[in-house]
Short mmCIF file of C-alpha atoms in Angstrom, two decimals:
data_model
loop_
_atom_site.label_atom_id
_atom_site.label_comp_id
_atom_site.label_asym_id
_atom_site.label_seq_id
_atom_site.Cartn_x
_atom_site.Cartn_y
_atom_site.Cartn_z
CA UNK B 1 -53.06 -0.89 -17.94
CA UNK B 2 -50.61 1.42 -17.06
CA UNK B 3 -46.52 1.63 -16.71
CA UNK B 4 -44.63 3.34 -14.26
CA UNK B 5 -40.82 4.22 -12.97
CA UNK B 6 -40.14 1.57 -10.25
CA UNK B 7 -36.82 2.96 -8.36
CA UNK B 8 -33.94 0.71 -7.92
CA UNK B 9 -31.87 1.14 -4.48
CA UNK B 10 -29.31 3.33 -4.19
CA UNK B 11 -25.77 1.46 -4.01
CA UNK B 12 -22.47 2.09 -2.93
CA UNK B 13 -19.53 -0.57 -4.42
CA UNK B 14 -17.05 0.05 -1.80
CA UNK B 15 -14.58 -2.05 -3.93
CA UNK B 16 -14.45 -2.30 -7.18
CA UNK B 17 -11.55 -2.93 -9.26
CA UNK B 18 -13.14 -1.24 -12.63
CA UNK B 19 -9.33 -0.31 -13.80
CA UNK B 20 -8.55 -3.99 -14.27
CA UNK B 21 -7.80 -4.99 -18.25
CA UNK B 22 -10.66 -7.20 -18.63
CA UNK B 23 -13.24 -4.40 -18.33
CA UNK B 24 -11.21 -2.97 -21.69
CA UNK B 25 -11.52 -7.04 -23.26
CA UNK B 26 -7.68 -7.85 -22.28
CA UNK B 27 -7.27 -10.69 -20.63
CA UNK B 28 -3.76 -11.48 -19.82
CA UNK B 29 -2.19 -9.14 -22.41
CA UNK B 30 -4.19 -10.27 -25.44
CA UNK B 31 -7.08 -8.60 -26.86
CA UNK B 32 -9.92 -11.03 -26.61
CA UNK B 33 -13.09 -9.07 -27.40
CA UNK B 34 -13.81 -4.54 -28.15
CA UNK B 35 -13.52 -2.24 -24.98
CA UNK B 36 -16.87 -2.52 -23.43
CA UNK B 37 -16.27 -0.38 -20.72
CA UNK B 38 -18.85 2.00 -21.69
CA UNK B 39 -21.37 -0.41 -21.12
CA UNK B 40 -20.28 -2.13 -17.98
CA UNK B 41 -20.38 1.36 -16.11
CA UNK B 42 -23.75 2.23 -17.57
CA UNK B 43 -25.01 -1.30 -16.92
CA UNK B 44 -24.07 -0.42 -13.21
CA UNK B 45 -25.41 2.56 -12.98
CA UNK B 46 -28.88 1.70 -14.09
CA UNK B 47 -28.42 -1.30 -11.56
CA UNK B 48 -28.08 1.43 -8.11
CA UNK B 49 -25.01 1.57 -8.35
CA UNK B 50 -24.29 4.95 -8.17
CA UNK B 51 -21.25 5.41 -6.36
CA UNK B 52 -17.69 2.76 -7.08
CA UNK B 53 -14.72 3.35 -4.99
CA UNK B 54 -11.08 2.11 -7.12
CA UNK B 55 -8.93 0.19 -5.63
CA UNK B 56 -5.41 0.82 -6.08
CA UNK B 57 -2.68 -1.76 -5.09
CA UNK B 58 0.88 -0.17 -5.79
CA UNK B 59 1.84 3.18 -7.29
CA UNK B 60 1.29 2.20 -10.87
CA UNK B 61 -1.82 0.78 -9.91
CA UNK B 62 -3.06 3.95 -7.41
CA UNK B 63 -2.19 6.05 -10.40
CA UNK B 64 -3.83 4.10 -12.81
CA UNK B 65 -7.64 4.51 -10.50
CA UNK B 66 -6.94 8.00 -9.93
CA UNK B 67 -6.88 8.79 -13.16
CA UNK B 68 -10.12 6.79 -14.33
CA UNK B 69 -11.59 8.64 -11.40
CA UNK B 70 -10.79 12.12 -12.62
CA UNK B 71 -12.38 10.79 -15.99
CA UNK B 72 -15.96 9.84 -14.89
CA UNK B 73 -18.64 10.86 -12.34
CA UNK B 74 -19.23 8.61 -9.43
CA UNK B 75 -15.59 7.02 -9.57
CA UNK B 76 -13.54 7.38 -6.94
CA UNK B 77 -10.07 5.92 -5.60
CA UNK B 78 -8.27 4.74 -2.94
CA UNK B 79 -3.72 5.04 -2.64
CA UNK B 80 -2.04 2.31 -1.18
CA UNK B 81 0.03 -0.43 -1.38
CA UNK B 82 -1.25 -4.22 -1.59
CA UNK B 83 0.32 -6.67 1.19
CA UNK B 84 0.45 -8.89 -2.04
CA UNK B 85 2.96 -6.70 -3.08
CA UNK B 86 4.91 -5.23 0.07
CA UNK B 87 7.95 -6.96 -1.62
CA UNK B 88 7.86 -3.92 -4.15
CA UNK B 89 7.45 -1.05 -1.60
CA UNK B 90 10.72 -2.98 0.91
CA UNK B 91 12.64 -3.21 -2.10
CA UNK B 92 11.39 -0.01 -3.76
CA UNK B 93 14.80 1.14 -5.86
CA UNK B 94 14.37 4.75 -5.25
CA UNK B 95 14.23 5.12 -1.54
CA UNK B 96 13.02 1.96 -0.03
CA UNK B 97 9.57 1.98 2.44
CA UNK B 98 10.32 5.88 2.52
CA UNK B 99 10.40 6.50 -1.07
CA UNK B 100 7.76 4.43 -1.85
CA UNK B 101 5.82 6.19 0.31
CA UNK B 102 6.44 9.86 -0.45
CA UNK B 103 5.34 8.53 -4.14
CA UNK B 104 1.65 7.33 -2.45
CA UNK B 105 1.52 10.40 -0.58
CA UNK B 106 2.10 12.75 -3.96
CA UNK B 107 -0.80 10.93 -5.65
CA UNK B 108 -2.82 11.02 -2.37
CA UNK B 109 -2.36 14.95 -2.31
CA UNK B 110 -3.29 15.44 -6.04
CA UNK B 111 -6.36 13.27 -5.54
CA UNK B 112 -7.91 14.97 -2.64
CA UNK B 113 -7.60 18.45 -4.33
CA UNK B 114 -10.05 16.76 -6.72
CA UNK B 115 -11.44 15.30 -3.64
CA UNK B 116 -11.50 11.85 -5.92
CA UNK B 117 -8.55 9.88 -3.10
CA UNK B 118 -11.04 8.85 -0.13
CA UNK B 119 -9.05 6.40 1.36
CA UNK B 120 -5.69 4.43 2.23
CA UNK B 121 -5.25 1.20 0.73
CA UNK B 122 -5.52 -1.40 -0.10
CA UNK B 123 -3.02 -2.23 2.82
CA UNK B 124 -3.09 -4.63 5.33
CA UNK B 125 -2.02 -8.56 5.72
CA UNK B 126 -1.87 -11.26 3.73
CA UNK B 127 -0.36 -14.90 5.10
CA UNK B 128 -2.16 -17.22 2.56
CA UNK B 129 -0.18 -15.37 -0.26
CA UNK B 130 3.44 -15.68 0.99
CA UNK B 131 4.78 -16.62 -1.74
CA UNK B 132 3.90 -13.22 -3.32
CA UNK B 133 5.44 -11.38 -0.41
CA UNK B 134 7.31 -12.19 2.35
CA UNK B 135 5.46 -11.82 6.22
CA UNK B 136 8.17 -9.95 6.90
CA UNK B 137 7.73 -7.06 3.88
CA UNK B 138 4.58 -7.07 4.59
CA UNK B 139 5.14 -6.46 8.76
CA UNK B 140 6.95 -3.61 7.51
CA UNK B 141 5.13 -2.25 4.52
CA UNK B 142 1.70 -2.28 6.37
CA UNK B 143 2.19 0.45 9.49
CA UNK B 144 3.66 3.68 7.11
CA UNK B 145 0.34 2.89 5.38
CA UNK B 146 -1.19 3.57 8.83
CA UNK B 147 0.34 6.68 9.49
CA UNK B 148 -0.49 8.23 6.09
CA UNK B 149 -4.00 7.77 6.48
CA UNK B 150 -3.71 9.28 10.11
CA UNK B 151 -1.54 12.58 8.36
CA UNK B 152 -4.07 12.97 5.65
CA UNK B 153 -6.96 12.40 7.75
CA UNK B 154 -8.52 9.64 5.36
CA UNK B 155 -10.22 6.16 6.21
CA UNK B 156 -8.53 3.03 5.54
CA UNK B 157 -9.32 0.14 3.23
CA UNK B 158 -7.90 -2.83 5.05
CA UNK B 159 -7.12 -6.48 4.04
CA UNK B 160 -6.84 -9.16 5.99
CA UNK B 161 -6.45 -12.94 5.31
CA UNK B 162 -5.05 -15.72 7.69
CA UNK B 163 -3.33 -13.38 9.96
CA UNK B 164 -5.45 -12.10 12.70
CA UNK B 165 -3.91 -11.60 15.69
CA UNK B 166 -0.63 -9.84 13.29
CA UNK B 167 -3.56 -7.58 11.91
CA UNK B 168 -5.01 -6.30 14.97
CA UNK B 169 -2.13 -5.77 16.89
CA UNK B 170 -0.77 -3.36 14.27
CA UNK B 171 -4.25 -1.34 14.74
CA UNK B 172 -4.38 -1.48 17.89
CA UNK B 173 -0.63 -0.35 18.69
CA UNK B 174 -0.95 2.52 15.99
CA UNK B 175 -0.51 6.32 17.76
CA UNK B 176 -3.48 8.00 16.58
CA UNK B 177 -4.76 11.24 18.25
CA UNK B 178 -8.61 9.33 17.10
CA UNK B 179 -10.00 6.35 17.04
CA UNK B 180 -9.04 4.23 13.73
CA UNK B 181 -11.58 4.78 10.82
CA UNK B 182 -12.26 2.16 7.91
CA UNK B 183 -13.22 -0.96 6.36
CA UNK B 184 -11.65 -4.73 6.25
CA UNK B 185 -13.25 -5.29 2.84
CA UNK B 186 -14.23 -9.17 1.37
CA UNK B 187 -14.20 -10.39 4.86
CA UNK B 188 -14.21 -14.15 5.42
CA UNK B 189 -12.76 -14.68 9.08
CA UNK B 190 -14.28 -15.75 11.78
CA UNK B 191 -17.48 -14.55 14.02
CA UNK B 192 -15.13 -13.50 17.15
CA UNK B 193 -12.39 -11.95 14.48
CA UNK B 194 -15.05 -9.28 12.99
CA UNK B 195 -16.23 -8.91 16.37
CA UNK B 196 -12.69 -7.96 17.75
CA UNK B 197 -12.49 -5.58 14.34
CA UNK B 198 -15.50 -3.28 15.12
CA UNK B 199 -14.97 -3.04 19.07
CA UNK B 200 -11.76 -1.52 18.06
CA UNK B 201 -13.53 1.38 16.65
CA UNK B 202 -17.05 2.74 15.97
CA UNK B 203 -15.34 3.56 12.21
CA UNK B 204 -14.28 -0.03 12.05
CA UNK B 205 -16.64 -1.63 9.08
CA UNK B 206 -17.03 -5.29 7.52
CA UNK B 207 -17.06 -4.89 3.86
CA UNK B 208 -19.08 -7.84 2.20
CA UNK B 209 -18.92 -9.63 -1.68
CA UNK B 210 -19.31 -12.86 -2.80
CA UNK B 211 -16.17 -14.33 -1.46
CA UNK B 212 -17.69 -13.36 1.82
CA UNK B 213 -20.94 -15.29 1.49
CA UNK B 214 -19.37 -18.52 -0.12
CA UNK B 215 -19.81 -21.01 2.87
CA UNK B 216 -22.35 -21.86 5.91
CA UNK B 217 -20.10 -20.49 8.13
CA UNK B 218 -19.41 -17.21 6.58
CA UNK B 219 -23.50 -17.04 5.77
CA UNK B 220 -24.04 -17.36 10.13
CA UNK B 221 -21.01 -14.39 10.56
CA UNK B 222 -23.36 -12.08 8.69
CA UNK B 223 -25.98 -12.97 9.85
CA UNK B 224 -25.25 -11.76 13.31
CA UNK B 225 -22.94 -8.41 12.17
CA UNK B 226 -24.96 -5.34 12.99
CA UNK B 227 -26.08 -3.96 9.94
CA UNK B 228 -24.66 -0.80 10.84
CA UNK B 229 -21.56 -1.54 10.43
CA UNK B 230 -21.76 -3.56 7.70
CA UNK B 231 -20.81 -2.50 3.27
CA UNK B 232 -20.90 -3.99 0.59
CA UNK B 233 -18.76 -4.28 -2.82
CA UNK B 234 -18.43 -6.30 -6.00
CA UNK B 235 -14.69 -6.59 -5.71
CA UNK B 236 -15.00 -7.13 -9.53
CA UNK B 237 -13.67 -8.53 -12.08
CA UNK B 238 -13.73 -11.03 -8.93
CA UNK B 239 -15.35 -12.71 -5.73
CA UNK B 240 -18.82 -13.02 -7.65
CA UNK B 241 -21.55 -15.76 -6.27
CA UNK B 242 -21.21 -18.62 -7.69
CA UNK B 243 -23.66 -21.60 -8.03
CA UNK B 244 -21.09 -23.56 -5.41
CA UNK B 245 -21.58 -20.75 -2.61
CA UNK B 246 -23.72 -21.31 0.03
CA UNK B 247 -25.47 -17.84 -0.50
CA UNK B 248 -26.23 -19.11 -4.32
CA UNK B 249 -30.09 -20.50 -3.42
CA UNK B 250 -31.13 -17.06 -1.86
CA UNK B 251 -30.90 -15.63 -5.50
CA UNK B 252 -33.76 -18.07 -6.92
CA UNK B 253 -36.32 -15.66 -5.62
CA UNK B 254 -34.78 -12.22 -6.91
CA UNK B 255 -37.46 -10.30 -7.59
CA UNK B 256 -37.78 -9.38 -11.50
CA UNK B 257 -37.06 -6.04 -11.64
CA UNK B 258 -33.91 -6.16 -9.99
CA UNK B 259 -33.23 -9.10 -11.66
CA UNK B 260 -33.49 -7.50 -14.40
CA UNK B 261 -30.72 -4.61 -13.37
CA UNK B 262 -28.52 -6.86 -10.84
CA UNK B 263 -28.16 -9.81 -13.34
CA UNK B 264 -26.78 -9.61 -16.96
CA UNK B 265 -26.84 -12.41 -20.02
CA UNK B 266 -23.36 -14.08 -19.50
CA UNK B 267 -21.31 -15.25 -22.51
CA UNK B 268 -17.63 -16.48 -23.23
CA UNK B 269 -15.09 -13.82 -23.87
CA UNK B 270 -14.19 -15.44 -27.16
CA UNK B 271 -17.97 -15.41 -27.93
CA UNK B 272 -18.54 -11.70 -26.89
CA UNK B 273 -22.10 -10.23 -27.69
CA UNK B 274 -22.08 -6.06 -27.27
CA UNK B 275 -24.60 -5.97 -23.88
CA UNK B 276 -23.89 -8.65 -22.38
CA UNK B 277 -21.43 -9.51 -19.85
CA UNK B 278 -18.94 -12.37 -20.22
CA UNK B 279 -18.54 -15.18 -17.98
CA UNK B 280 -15.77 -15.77 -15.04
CA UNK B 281 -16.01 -11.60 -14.67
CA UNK B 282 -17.62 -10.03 -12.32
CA UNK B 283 -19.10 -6.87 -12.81
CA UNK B 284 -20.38 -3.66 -10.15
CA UNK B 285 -23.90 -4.98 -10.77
CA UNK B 286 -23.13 -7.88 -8.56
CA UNK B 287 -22.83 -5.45 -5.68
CA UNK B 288 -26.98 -5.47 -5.44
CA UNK B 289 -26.57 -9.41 -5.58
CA UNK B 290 -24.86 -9.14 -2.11
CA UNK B 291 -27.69 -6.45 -0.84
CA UNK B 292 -30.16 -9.44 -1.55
CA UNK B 293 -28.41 -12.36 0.44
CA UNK B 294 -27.30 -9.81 2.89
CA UNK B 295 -31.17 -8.86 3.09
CA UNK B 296 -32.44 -12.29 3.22
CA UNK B 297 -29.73 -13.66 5.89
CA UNK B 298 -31.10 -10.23 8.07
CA UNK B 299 -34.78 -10.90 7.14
CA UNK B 300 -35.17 -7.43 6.18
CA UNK B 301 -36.29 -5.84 2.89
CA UNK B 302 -33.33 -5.08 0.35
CA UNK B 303 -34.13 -1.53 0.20
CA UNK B 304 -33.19 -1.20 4.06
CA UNK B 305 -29.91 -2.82 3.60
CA UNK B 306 -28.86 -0.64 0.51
CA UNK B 307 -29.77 2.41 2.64
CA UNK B 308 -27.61 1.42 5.76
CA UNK B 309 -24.69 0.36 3.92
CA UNK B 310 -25.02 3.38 1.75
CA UNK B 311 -25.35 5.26 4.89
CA UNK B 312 -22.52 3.31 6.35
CA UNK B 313 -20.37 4.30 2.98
CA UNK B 314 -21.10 7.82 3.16
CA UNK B 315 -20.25 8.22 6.71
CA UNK B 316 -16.85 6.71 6.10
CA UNK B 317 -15.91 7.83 3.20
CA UNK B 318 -17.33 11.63 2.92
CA UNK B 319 -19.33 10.45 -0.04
CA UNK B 320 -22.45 12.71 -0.53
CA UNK B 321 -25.51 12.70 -2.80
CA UNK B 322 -24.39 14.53 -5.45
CA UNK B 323 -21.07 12.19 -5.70
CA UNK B 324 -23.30 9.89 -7.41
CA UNK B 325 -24.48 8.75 -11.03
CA UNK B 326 -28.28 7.78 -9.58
CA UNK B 327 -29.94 6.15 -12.82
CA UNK B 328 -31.60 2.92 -11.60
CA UNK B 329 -35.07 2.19 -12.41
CA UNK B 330 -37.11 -0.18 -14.40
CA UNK B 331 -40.05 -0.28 -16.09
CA UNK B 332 -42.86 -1.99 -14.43
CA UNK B 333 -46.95 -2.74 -15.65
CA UNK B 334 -49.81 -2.20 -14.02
CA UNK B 335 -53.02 -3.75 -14.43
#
C-alpha cells in the first residue's frame, strides 16, 4: 500500500468578499468568536484556491481590500462604488460624483503600482434594492465608473439585478476606443439577458456562485453558457449552496478528496471550534463547490472547468501563475 500527492484544481474566486467582519468573528459589531482569518485563507488555499479577487463597494470599503491585498499573496482588489450605495457617491460632501470619483481613482493609481487594483467595481445596477439607493443615483453613479475603467485600462466587475435593458444600454452607449472588457458576477437573469451580455463583447464574462445555481431555471442558463466565457466565485461570507437550491443534489456525489478540501465541519458562531467553519458563512472554499455543479450541468470533468474559468480569469484580469498561493492537494492510498 502506498500514498501519494493527489493535486487539487487550480481556482480562481473572482469574488470574494474576504474583508467582511465575520472572517475576523464580528458579526454586526460584536465580537462573537477569535479572528480566524488565518485559517479561512489557508483552508482556501489548500482547497485550489489560489487566486481571490476583493471586492470593494465604496471608498472606505475599496480601501479597506486594497490594503488586505498589499498584506497577503494571492489577494487582490477591485475600486468602485456599489449601486447599493450610489446614494453616497451623488451626495458625496466633498465634491459630489466628481469628488467621489477622483477619491476611487487615487486608490486605483496606488493599487496598480502594486499591480494589486485589477478591476472597476463593483458598479453597475441594482432595482430590487431601491430602497438603498435611488434608480436615479444609481443612473448617475454607474457611467463615471465606466469611464475610469476605460482611462485606466482595467476590466470591470459589473452588477446587475432587475434592470436589464437600463444595464445594457449604459454599456452599449459607453465611448470606448475598445470593445468593453469584464464580468457581471453572481448572475441570475435570464437565458436571452446573458446572451445579450457576451455578444456585446468577447471580454464580456458570466461570473457564477451559489446564488446563481439556486433554481431550475438558473441550473438550464448554465447549462447552455459557453464555458468560455464563463467564472466562478464564492461571493463569501454569502450566496453559498444551500440544501433548498436546485444545484444542492449534484453535491451528493463529490468525490472524497475534494470533499475533503471544498467542504469544511460547520458549527454555530456562538459554538466556534478553531478549524472549522461556522454556519450561515460562506467561505472561498465554496468556489470549487460551484466548479462541481458547473461541471456536472456541462457533463465535463471538474478539472476542465477549473482550467477554463481559470483561463477565463487570467485573461481578464492579467492574473498570472506566479500571482497565486497554489497549495491544494490531498493525501490519497493506494492499494
Amino acid at each position: 500500500m502506498s500514498t501519494t500527492a493527489q493535486k487539487i484544481p487550480k481556482l480562481i474566486d473572482i469574488g470574494s468578499n474576504l474583508g467582511d467582519p465575520v472572517f475576523r468573528g464580528n458579526y454586526h459589531g460584536k465580537q462573537s468568536h477569535p479572528d480566524d482569518f488565518p485559517s479561512i485563507l489557508s483552508r482556501s488555499r489548500h482547497a485550489g484556491v489560489g487566486i481571490q479577487l476583493l471586492t470593494g463597494d465604496c471608498i472606505s470599503g475599496s480601501s479597506s481590500v486594497l490594503s488586505l491585498a498589499n498584506e497577503h499573496e494571492g489577494l487582490f482588489s477591485t475600486v468602485g462604488c456599489h449601486p447599493c450605495r450610489a446614494n453616497e457617491m451623488v451626495d458625496y460632501a466633498h465634491g459630489g460624483i466628481e469628488g467621489y470619483i477622483e477619491k476611487l481613482e487615487e486608490l486605483i493609481v496606488k493599487g496598480k503600482e502594486g499591480g494589486k487594483v485589477r478591476a472597476v467595481g463593483e458598479c453597475g445596477l441594482d432595482y430590487d434594492r431601491l430602497f438603498l439607493s435611488s434608480k436615479e443615483a444609481q443612473l448617475k453613479a454607474f457611467p463615471p465608473q465606466l469611464s475610469l475603467a476605460t482611462k485606466h485600462s482595467l476590466p470591470l466587475f459589473l452588477h446587475s439585478r432587475n434592470c436589464h435593458l437600463d444595464f445594457i444600454r449604459l454599456l452599449r452607449s459607453h465611448p470606448s476606443p475598445s470593445p468593453i472588457r469584464g464580468v457581471v458576477h453572481s448572475f441570475t437573469g435570464t437565458l436571452p439577458e446573458a446572451l445579450d451580455l457576451i455578444s456585446l463583447s468577447p471580454e464580456i464574462y458570466i461570473g457564477l456562485n451559489g446564488c446563481s445555481l439556486k433554481t431550475s431555471e438558473n441550473l438550464s442558463v448554465v447549462k447552455e453558457l459557453p464555458l468560455e466565457r464563463l467564472m466562478i466565485e464564492s461571493d463569501c461570507p454569502w450566496c453559498e449552496i444551500r440544501p433548498s437550491h436546485a444545484s444542492y443534489p449534484f453535491l451528493s456525489d463529490l468525490l472524497e478528496e475534494l470533499k475533503e478540501v471544498y467542504q469544511v465541519r460547520m458549527v454555530k458562531k456562538e459554538k466556534f471550534v478553531e478549524g472549522c467553519g461556522v454556519k450561515g458563512r460562506n467561505e472561498p472554499i465554496s468556489t470549487g463547490l460551484v466548479a462541481w455543479v458547473v461541471s456536472k450541468l456541462k457533463g465535463v470533468g471538474v478539472e476542465e472547468v477549473a482550467e477554463t474559468t481559470t483561463r477565463n480569469a487570467q485573461r481578464l484580469f492579467g492574473f498570472k501563475e506566479e500571482d497565486g498561493v497554489w497549495e491544494g492537494s490531498v493525501q490519497k492510498v493506494e492499494e
